[in-house]
Coordinates of C-alpha atoms in Angstrom, one line a residue:
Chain F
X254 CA 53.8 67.3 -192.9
X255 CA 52.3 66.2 -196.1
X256 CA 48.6 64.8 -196.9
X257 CA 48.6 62.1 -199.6
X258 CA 45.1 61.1 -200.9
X259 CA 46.4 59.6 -204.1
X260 CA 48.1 56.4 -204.0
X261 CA 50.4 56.8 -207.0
X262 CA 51.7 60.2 -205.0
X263 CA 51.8 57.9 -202.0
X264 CA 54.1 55.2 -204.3
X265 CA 55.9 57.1 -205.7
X266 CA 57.2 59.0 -202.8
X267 CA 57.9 55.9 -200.8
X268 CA 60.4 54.6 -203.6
X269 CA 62.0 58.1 -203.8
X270 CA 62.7 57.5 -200.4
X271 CA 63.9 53.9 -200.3
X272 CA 66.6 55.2 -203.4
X273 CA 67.9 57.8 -200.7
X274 CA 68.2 54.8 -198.2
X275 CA 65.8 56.1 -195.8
X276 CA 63.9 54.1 -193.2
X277 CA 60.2 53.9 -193.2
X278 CA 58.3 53.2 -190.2
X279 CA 54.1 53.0 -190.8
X280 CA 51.7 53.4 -188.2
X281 CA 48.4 52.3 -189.9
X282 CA 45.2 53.5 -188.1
X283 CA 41.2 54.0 -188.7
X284 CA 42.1 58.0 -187.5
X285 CA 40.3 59.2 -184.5
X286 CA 43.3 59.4 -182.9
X287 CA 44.3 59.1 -179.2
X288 CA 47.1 58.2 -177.0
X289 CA 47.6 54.6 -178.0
X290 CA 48.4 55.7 -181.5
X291 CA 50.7 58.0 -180.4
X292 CA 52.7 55.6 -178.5
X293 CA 53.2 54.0 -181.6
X294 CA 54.2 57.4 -183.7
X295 CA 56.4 58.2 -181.0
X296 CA 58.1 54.8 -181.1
X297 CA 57.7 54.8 -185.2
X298 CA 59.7 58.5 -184.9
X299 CA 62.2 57.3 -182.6
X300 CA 63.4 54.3 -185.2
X301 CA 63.0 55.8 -188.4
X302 CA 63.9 58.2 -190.9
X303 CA 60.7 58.7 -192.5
X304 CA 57.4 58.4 -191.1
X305 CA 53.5 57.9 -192.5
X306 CA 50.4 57.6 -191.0
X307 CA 47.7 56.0 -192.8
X308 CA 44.3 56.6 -191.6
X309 CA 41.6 54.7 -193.3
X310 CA 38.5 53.3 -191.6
X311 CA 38.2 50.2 -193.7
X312 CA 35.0 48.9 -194.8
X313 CA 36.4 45.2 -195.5
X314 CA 37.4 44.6 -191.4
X315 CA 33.6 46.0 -190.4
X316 CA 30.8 43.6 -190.5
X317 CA 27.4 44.2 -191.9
X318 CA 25.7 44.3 -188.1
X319 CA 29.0 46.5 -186.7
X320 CA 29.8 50.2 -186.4
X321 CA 30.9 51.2 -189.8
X322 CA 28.9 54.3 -189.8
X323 CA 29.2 55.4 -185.9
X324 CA 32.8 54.7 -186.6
X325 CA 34.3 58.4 -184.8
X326 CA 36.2 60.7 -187.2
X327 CA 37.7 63.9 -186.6
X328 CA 40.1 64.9 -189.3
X329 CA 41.3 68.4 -187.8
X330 CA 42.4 66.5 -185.0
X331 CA 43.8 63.8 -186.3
X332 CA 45.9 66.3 -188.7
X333 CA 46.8 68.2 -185.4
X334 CA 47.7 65.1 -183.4
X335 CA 49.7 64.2 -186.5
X336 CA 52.1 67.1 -186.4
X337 CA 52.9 67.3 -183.0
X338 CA 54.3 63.7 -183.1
X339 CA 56.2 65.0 -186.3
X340 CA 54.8 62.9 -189.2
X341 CA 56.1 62.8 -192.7
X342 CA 53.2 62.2 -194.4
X343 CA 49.4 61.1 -193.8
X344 CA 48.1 59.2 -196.2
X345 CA 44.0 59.6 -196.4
X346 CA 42.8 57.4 -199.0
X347 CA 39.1 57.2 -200.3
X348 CA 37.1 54.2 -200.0
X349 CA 36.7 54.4 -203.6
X350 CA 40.6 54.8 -204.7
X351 CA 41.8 51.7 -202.5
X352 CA 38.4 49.5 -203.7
X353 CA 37.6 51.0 -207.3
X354 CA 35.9 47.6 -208.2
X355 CA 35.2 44.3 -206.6
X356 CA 38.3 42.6 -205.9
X357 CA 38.9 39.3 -207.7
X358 CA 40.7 38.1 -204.9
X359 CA 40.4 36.8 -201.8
X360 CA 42.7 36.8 -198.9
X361 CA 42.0 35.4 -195.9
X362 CA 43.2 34.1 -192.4
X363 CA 42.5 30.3 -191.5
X364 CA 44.8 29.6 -188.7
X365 CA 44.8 32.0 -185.6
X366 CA 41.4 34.0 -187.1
X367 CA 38.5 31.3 -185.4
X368 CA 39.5 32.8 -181.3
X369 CA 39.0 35.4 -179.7
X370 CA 37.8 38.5 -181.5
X371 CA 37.9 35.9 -184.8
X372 CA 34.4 34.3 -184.2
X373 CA 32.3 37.1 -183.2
X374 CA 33.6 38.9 -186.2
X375 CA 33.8 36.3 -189.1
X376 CA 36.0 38.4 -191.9
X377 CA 37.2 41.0 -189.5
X378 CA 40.6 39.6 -189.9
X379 CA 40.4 39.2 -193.8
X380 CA 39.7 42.8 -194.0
X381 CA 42.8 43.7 -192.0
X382 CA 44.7 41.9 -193.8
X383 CA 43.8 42.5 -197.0
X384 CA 44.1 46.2 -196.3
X385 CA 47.7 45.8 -195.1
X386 CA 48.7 44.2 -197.8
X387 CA 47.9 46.9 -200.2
X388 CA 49.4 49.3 -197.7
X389 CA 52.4 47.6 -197.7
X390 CA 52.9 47.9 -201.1
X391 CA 52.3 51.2 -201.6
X392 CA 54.3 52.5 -198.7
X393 CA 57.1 49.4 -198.4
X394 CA 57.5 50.2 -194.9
X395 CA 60.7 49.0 -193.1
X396 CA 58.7 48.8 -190.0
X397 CA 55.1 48.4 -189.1
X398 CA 53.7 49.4 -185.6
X399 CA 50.7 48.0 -183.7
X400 CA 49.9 48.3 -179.8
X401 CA 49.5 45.4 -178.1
X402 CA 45.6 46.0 -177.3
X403 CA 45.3 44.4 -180.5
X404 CA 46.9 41.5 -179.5
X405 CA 44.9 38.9 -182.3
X406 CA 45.9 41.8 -184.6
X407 CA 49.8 41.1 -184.3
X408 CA 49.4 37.5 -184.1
X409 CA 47.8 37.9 -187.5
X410 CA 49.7 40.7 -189.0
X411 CA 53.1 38.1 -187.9
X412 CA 51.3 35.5 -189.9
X413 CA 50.9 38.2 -192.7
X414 CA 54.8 39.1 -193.0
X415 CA 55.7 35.7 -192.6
X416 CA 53.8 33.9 -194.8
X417 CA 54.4 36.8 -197.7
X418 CA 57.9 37.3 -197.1
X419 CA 57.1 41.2 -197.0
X420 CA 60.7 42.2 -195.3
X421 CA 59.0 44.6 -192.6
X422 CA 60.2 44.7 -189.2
X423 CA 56.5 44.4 -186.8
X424 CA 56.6 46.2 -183.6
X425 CA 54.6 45.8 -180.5
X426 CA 54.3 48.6 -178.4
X427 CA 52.2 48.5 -174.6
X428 CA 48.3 49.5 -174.8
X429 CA 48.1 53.2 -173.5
X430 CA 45.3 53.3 -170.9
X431 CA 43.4 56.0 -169.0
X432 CA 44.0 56.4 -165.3
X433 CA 41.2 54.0 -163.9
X434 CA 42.7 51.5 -166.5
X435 CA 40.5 51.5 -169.4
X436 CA 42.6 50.8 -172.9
X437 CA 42.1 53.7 -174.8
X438 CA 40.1 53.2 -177.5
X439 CA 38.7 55.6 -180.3
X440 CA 35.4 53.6 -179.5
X441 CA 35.3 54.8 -176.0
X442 CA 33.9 57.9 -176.5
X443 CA 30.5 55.9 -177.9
X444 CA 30.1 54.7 -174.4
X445 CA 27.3 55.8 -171.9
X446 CA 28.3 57.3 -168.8
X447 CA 26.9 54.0 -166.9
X448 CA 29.0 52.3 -169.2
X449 CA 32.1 54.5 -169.5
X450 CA 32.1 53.6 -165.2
X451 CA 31.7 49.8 -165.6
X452 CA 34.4 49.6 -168.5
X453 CA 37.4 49.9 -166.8
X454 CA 36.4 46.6 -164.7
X455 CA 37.7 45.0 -168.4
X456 CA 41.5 45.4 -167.3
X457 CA 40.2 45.0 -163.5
X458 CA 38.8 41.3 -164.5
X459 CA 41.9 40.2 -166.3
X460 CA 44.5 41.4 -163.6
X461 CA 42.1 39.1 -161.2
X462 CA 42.3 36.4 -163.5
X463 CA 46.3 37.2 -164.0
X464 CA 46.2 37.3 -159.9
X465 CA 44.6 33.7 -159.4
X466 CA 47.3 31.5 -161.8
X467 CA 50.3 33.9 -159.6
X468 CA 48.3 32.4 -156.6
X469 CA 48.4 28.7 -157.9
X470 CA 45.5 28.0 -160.5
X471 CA 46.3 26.5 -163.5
X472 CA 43.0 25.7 -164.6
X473 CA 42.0 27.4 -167.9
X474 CA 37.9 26.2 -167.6
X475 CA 38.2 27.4 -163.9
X476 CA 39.7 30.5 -164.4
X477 CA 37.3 31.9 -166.8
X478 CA 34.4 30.7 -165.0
X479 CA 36.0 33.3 -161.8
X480 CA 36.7 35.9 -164.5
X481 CA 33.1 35.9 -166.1
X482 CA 31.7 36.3 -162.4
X483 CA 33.8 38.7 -161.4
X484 CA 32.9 40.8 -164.8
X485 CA 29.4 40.2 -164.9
X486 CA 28.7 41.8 -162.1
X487 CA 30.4 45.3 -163.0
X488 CA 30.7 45.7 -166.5
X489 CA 27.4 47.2 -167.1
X490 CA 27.8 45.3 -170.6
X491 CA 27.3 41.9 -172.4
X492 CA 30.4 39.6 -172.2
X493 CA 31.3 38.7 -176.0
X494 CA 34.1 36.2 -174.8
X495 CA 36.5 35.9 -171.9
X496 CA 39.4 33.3 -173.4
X497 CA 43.0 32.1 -172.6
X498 CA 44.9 30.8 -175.1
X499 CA 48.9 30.2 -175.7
X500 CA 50.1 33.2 -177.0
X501 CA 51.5 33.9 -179.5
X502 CA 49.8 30.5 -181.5
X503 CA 46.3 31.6 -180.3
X504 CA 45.9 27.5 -179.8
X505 CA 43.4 26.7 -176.3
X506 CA 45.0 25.4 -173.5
X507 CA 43.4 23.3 -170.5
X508 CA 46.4 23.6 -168.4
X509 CA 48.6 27.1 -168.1
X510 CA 51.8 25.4 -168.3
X511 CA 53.2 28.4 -170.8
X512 CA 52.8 32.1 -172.1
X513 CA 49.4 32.8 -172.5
X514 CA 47.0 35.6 -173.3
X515 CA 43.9 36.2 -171.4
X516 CA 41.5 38.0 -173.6
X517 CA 38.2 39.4 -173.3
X518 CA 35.7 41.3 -175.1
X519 CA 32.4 43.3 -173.7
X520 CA 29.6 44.5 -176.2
X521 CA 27.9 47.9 -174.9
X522 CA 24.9 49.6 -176.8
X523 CA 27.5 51.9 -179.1
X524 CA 30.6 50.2 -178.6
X525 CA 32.3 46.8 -178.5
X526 CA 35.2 46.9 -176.4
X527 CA 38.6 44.6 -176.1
X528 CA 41.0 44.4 -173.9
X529 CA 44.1 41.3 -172.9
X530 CA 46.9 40.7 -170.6
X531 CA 49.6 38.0 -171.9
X532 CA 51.5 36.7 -168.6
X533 CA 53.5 33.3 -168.3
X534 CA 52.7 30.1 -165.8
X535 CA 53.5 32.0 -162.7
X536 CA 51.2 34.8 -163.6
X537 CA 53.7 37.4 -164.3
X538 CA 53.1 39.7 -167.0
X539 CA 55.4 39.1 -169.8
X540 CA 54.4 42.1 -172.9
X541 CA 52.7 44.9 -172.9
Chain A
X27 CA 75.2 35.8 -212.8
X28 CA 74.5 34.5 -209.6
X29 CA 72.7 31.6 -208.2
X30 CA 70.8 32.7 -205.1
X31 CA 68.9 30.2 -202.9
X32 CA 68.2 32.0 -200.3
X33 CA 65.4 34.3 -199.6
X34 CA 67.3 36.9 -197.3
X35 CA 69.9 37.4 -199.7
X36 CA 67.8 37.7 -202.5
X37 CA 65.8 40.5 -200.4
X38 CA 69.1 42.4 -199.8
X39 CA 70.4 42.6 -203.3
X40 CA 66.8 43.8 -204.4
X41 CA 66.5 46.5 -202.2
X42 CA 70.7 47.6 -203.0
X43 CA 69.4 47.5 -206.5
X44 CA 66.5 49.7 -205.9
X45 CA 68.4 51.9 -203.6
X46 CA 71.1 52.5 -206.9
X47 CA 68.1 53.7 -208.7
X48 CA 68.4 50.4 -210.9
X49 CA 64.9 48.8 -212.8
X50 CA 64.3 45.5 -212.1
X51 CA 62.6 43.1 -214.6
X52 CA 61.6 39.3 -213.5
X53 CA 60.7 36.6 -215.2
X54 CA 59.5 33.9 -212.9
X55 CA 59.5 30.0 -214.3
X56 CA 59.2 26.8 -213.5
X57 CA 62.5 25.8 -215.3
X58 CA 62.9 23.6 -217.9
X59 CA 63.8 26.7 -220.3
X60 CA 63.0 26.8 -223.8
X61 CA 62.6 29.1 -226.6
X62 CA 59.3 30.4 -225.1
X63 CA 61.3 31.2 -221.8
X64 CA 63.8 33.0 -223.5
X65 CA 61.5 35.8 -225.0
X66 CA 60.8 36.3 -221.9
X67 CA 64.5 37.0 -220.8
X68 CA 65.0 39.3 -223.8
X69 CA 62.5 41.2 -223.3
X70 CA 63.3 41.3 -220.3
X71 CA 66.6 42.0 -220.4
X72 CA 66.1 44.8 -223.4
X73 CA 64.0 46.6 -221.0
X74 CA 65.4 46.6 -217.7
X75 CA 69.0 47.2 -215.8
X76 CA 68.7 44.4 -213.6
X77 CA 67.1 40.8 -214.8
X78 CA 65.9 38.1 -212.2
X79 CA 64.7 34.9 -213.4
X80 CA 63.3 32.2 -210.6
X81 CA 63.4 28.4 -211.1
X82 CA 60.9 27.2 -208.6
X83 CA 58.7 24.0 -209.4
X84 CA 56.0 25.9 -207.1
X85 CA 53.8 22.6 -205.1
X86 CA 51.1 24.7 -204.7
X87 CA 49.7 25.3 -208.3
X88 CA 49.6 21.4 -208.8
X89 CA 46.4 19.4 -207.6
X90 CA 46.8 15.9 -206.6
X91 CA 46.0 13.9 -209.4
X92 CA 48.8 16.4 -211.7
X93 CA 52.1 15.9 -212.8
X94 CA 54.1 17.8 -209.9
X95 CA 56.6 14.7 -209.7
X96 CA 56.8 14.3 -213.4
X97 CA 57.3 18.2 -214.1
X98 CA 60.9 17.9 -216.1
X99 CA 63.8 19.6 -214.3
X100 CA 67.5 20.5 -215.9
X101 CA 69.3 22.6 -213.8
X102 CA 72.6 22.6 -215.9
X103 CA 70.9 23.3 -219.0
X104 CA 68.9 26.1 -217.7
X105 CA 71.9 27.7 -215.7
X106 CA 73.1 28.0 -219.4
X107 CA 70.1 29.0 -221.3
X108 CA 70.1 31.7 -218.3
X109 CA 73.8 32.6 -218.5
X110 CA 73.4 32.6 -222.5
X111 CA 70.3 35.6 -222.3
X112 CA 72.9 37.8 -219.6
X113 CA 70.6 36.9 -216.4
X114 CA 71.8 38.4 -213.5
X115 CA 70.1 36.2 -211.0
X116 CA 68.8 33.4 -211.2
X117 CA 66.7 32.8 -207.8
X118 CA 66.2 29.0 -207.1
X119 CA 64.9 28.4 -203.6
X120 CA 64.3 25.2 -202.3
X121 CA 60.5 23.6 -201.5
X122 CA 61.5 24.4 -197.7
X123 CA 62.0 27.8 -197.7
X124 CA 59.3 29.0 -199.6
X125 CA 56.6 27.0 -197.7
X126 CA 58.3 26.4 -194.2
X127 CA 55.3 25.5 -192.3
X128 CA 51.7 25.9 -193.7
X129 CA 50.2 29.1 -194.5
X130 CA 48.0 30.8 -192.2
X131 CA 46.8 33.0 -194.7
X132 CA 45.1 31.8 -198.1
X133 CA 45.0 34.1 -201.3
X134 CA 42.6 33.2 -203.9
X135 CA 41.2 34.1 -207.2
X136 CA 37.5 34.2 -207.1
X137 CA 37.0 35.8 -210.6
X138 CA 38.0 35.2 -214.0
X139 CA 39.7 31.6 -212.2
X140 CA 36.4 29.5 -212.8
X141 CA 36.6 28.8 -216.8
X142 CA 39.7 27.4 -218.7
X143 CA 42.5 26.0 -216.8
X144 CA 41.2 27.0 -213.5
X145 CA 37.4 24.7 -214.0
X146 CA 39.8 21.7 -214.5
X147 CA 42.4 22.5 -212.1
X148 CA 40.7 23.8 -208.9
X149 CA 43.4 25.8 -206.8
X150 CA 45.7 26.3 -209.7
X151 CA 45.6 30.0 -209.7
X152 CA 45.4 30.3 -206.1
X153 CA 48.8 28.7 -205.9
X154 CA 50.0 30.7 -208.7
X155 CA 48.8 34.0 -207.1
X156 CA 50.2 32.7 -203.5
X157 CA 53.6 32.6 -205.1
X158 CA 53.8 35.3 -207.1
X159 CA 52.7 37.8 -204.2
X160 CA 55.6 35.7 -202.1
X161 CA 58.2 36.5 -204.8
X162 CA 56.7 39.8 -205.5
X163 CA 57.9 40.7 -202.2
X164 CA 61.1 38.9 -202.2
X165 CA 62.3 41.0 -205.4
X166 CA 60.4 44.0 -205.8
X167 CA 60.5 44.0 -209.9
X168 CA 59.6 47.1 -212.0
X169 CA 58.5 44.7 -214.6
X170 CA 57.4 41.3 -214.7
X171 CA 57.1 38.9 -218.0
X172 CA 54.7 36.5 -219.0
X173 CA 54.1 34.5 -222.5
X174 CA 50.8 34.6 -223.9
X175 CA 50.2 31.0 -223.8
X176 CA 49.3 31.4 -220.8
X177 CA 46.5 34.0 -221.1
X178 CA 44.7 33.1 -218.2
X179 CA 47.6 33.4 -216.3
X180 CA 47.9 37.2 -217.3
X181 CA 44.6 38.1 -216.7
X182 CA 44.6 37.0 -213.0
X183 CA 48.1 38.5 -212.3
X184 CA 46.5 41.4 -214.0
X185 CA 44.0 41.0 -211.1
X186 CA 46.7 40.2 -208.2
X187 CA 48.7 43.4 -209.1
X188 CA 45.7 46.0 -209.1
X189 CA 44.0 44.3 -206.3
X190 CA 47.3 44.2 -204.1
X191 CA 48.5 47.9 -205.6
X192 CA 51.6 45.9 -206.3
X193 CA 53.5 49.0 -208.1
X194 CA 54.7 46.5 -211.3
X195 CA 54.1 46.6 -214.6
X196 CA 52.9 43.5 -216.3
X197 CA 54.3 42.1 -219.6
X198 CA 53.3 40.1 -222.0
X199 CA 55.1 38.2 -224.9
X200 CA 53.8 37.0 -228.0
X201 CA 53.9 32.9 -227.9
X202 CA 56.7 31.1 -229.3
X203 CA 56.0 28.2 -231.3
X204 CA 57.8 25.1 -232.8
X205 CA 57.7 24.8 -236.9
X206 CA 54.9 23.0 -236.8
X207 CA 53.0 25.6 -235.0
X208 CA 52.6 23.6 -231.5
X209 CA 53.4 26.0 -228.5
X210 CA 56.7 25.5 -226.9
X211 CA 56.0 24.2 -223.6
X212 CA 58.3 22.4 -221.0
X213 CA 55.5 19.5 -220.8
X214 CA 55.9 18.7 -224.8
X215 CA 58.9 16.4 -224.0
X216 CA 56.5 14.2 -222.1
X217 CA 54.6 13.4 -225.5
X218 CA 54.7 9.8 -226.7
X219 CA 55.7 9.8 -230.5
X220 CA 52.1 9.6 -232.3
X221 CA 50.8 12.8 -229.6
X222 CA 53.8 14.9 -230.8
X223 CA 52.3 14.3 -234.3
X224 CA 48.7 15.1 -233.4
X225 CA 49.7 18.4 -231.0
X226 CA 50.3 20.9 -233.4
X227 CA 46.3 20.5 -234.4
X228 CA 45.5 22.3 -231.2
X229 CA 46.8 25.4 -232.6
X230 CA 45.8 24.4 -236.0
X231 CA 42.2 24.5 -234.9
X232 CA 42.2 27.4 -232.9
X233 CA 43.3 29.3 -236.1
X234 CA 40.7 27.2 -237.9
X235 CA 38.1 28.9 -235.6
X236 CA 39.6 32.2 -235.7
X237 CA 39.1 31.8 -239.9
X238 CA 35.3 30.7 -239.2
X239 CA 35.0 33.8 -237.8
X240 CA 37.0 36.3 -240.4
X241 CA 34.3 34.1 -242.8
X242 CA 31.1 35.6 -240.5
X243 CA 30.6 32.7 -238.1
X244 CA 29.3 34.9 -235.1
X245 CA 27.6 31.7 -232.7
X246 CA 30.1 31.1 -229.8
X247 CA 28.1 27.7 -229.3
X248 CA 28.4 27.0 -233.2
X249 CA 32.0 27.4 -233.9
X250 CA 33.2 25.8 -230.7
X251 CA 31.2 22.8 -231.4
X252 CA 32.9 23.1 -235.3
X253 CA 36.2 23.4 -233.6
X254 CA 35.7 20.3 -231.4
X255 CA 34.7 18.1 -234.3
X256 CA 38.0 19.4 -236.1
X257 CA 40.3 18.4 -233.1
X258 CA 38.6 15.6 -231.9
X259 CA 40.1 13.4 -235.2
X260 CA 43.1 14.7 -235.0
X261 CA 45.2 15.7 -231.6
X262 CA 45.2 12.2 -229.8
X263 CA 44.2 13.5 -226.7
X264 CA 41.6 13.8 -224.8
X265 CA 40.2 17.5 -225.1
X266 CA 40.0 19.0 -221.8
X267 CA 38.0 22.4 -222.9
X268 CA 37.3 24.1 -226.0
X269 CA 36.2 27.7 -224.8
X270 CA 35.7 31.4 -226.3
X271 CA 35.4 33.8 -223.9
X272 CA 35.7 37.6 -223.5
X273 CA 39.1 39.2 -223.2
X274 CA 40.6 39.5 -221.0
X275 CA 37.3 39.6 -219.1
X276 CA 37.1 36.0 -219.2
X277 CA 33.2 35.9 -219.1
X278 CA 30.9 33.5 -220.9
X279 CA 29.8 35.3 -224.6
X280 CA 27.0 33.9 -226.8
X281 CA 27.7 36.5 -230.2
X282 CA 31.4 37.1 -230.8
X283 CA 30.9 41.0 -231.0
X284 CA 34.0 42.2 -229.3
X285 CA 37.8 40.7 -228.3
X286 CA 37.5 37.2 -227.2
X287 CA 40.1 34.7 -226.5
X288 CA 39.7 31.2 -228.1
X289 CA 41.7 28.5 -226.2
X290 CA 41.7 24.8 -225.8
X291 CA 43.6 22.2 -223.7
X292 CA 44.3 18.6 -224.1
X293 CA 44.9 15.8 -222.1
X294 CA 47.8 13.2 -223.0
X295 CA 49.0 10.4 -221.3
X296 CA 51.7 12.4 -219.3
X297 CA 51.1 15.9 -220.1
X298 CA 48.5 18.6 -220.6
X299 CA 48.8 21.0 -223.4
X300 CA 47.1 24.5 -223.7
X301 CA 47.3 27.1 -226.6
X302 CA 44.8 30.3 -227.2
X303 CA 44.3 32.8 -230.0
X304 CA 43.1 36.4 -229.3
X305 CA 41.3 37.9 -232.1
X306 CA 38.5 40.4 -232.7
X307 CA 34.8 40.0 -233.8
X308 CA 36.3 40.3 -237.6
X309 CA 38.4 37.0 -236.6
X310 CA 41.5 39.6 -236.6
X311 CA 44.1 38.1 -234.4
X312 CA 45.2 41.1 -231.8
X313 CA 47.9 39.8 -229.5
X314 CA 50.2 37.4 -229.4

């Protein structure tokens, strides 16, 4: 396994192995890892010749009010979590190399960026994507993996790809929880112990709401109104959102007459945490 | 040569290039090939093993009010202009395919876009960076080739390529001209008789400003308004801007004490001409 700081490096070994007609598959993460991100090396290792790691913890996707700075690191894991799943490379850029200077331009979502995690974090997604643009062409990865906890994330990431014609293959792969449920998360370990107990009533809350359409309701307003009682009362945080929307559009629904994600987001003193469960009209689970 | 319309196939015969270890140099148009073009294809040819040149009248870079309908087309005659230079693609995608649905996602220029061209054609450069990035990731060039002429046009795909880390080198090529001096341009066939007479001014007092300043005129305000007087009698337009600027900076200058770019644009009745001279604070011309 090789550590890359220097993007050139990094360029110049991704075409090297493009000549050789490798596959690359790129697991881009802010580092921290845990088990979620290894269900996507282990996927990435599975379907590719070649395999990089990126960790990064972006400024662009953080807000001014957010966790930039309480954003967990630990590099000796990471490097350690790395190897064991049999990386090629991690590439470890600086702030400064990947944003030397003000950028001139601007990219930025408008459709599918104004839901969900979107609105409390106005240029969250504008970060992302303007991250994984450059990391796309550094690395010209023949597949990109995300885990489906980031569910806004793919829907994004899709528009990305699409819109660019970048000719990368996005996979989805199931968010990796712990045993009472709780997505992993490199945030969790910010949580409280009072917190860290109420947490897992995130997934708890959804399955409910999953639960009630299987049993007959089809009433999106109704539905979140059960939800946000059932999860104000355990949570032991403040509700950001609780939203259904068709998935994979993102558009809002008053009916649930299709695929849908239920989505919902729970501020705690150190931590903001996310979590969704995409089902169909009947209620039954359909990704992740 | 080949004619490829489709993006898919255009993405596989890059990436077999790139895989044979082959250097790929583009040249992207908007047809309508002239002599200006085909420096473009010879440098580009000279340089590279593997020369892509795309036809696409791009919607995107035109504003409403702007000749998008009236932009001349002549697919025969450039198939042969192409075929003539030893083009190995040409890449000519329909309106459809490159913008199947709208965007999601919005690239933008938000320095060096707000003088020049881009103060009188808002959204110009975000269209011309929206498609470039697209075809960027359709071909993959080593190289790609731009005139001069349009110098603004070089300094924000200067700005799209470092921004993005797109691993391509950026040429330029000096300007080619008619006798007369007036810059070839596919819009000078849309000149009525009396403003083909009066074009060749532009460049004639552009170099007429560059001499003001090889004689020790050093007041941006001063020589611009000199330069104005001198065009206003003459061109039989309507000037659109007169401006000196840094270069390739592009910022606002009051003493001409370093590189600066001198360019002008002028309205006719069914076209819109632009020309530029780079020169130093000796009135030396450096490029181009």
């Amino acid at each position: 396994m090789e550590i890359i700081t220097n993007i050139k490096q990094l360029q110049q070994k991704s075409i090297s192995w493009i000549r050789q007609g490798k596959s690359i598959g790129f697991v881009p993460t802010m580092g921290y890892l845990h088990e979620g991100h290894e269900a996507l090396m282990k996927a990435a290792r599975q379907e590719n010749d070649i395999v990089i790691l990126s960790i990064f913890v972006n400024p662009l996707q953080f807000g001014e009010s957010e966790d930039l700075n309480s954003y967990p690191r630990d590099e000796e894991h990471d490097r350690k979590v790395a190897e064991e799943n049999e990386i090629d490379v991690i590439f470890f850029p600086s702030v400064d190399s990947m944003y030397p200077k003000p950028l001139s331009l601007e990219l930025s979502v408008v459709r599918r960026a104004d839901v969900l995690c979107g609105k409390s974090r106005p240029g969250h997604f504008d970060g992302v994507v303007t991250v994984l643009a450059k990391l796309f062409n550094m690395i010209h990865p023949t597949s990109v993996y995300f885990g489906m906890k980031d569910a806004q994330q793919i829907a994004v990431v899709d528009a990305l790809i699409k819109d660019f014609n970048y000719p990368i293959n996005l996979t989805t792969v199931p968010t990796v929880r712990e045993k009472d449920g709780l997505a992993k998360s490199s945030r969790n370990v910010n949580l409280f112990d009072q917190e860290r107990i109420g947490a897992p009533f995130i997934q708890q809350a959804l399955q409910y709401g999953r639960q009630l359409v299987e049993n007959g309701e089809k009433n999106q307003a109704e539905l979140v109104k059960k939800i946000r009682q059932f999860l104000e009362n355990k949570s032991h945080g403040n509700i950001d959102y609780i939203e259904l929307l068709s998935y994979p559009e993102l558009e809002p629904i008053e009916l649930i007459d299709q695929q849908v994600i239920l989505a919902a987001a729970v501020f705690y003193q150190k931590a903001r945490l996310i979590d969704n469960v995409v089902f169909n009209e009947k209620g039954e689970k359909t990704l992740g």
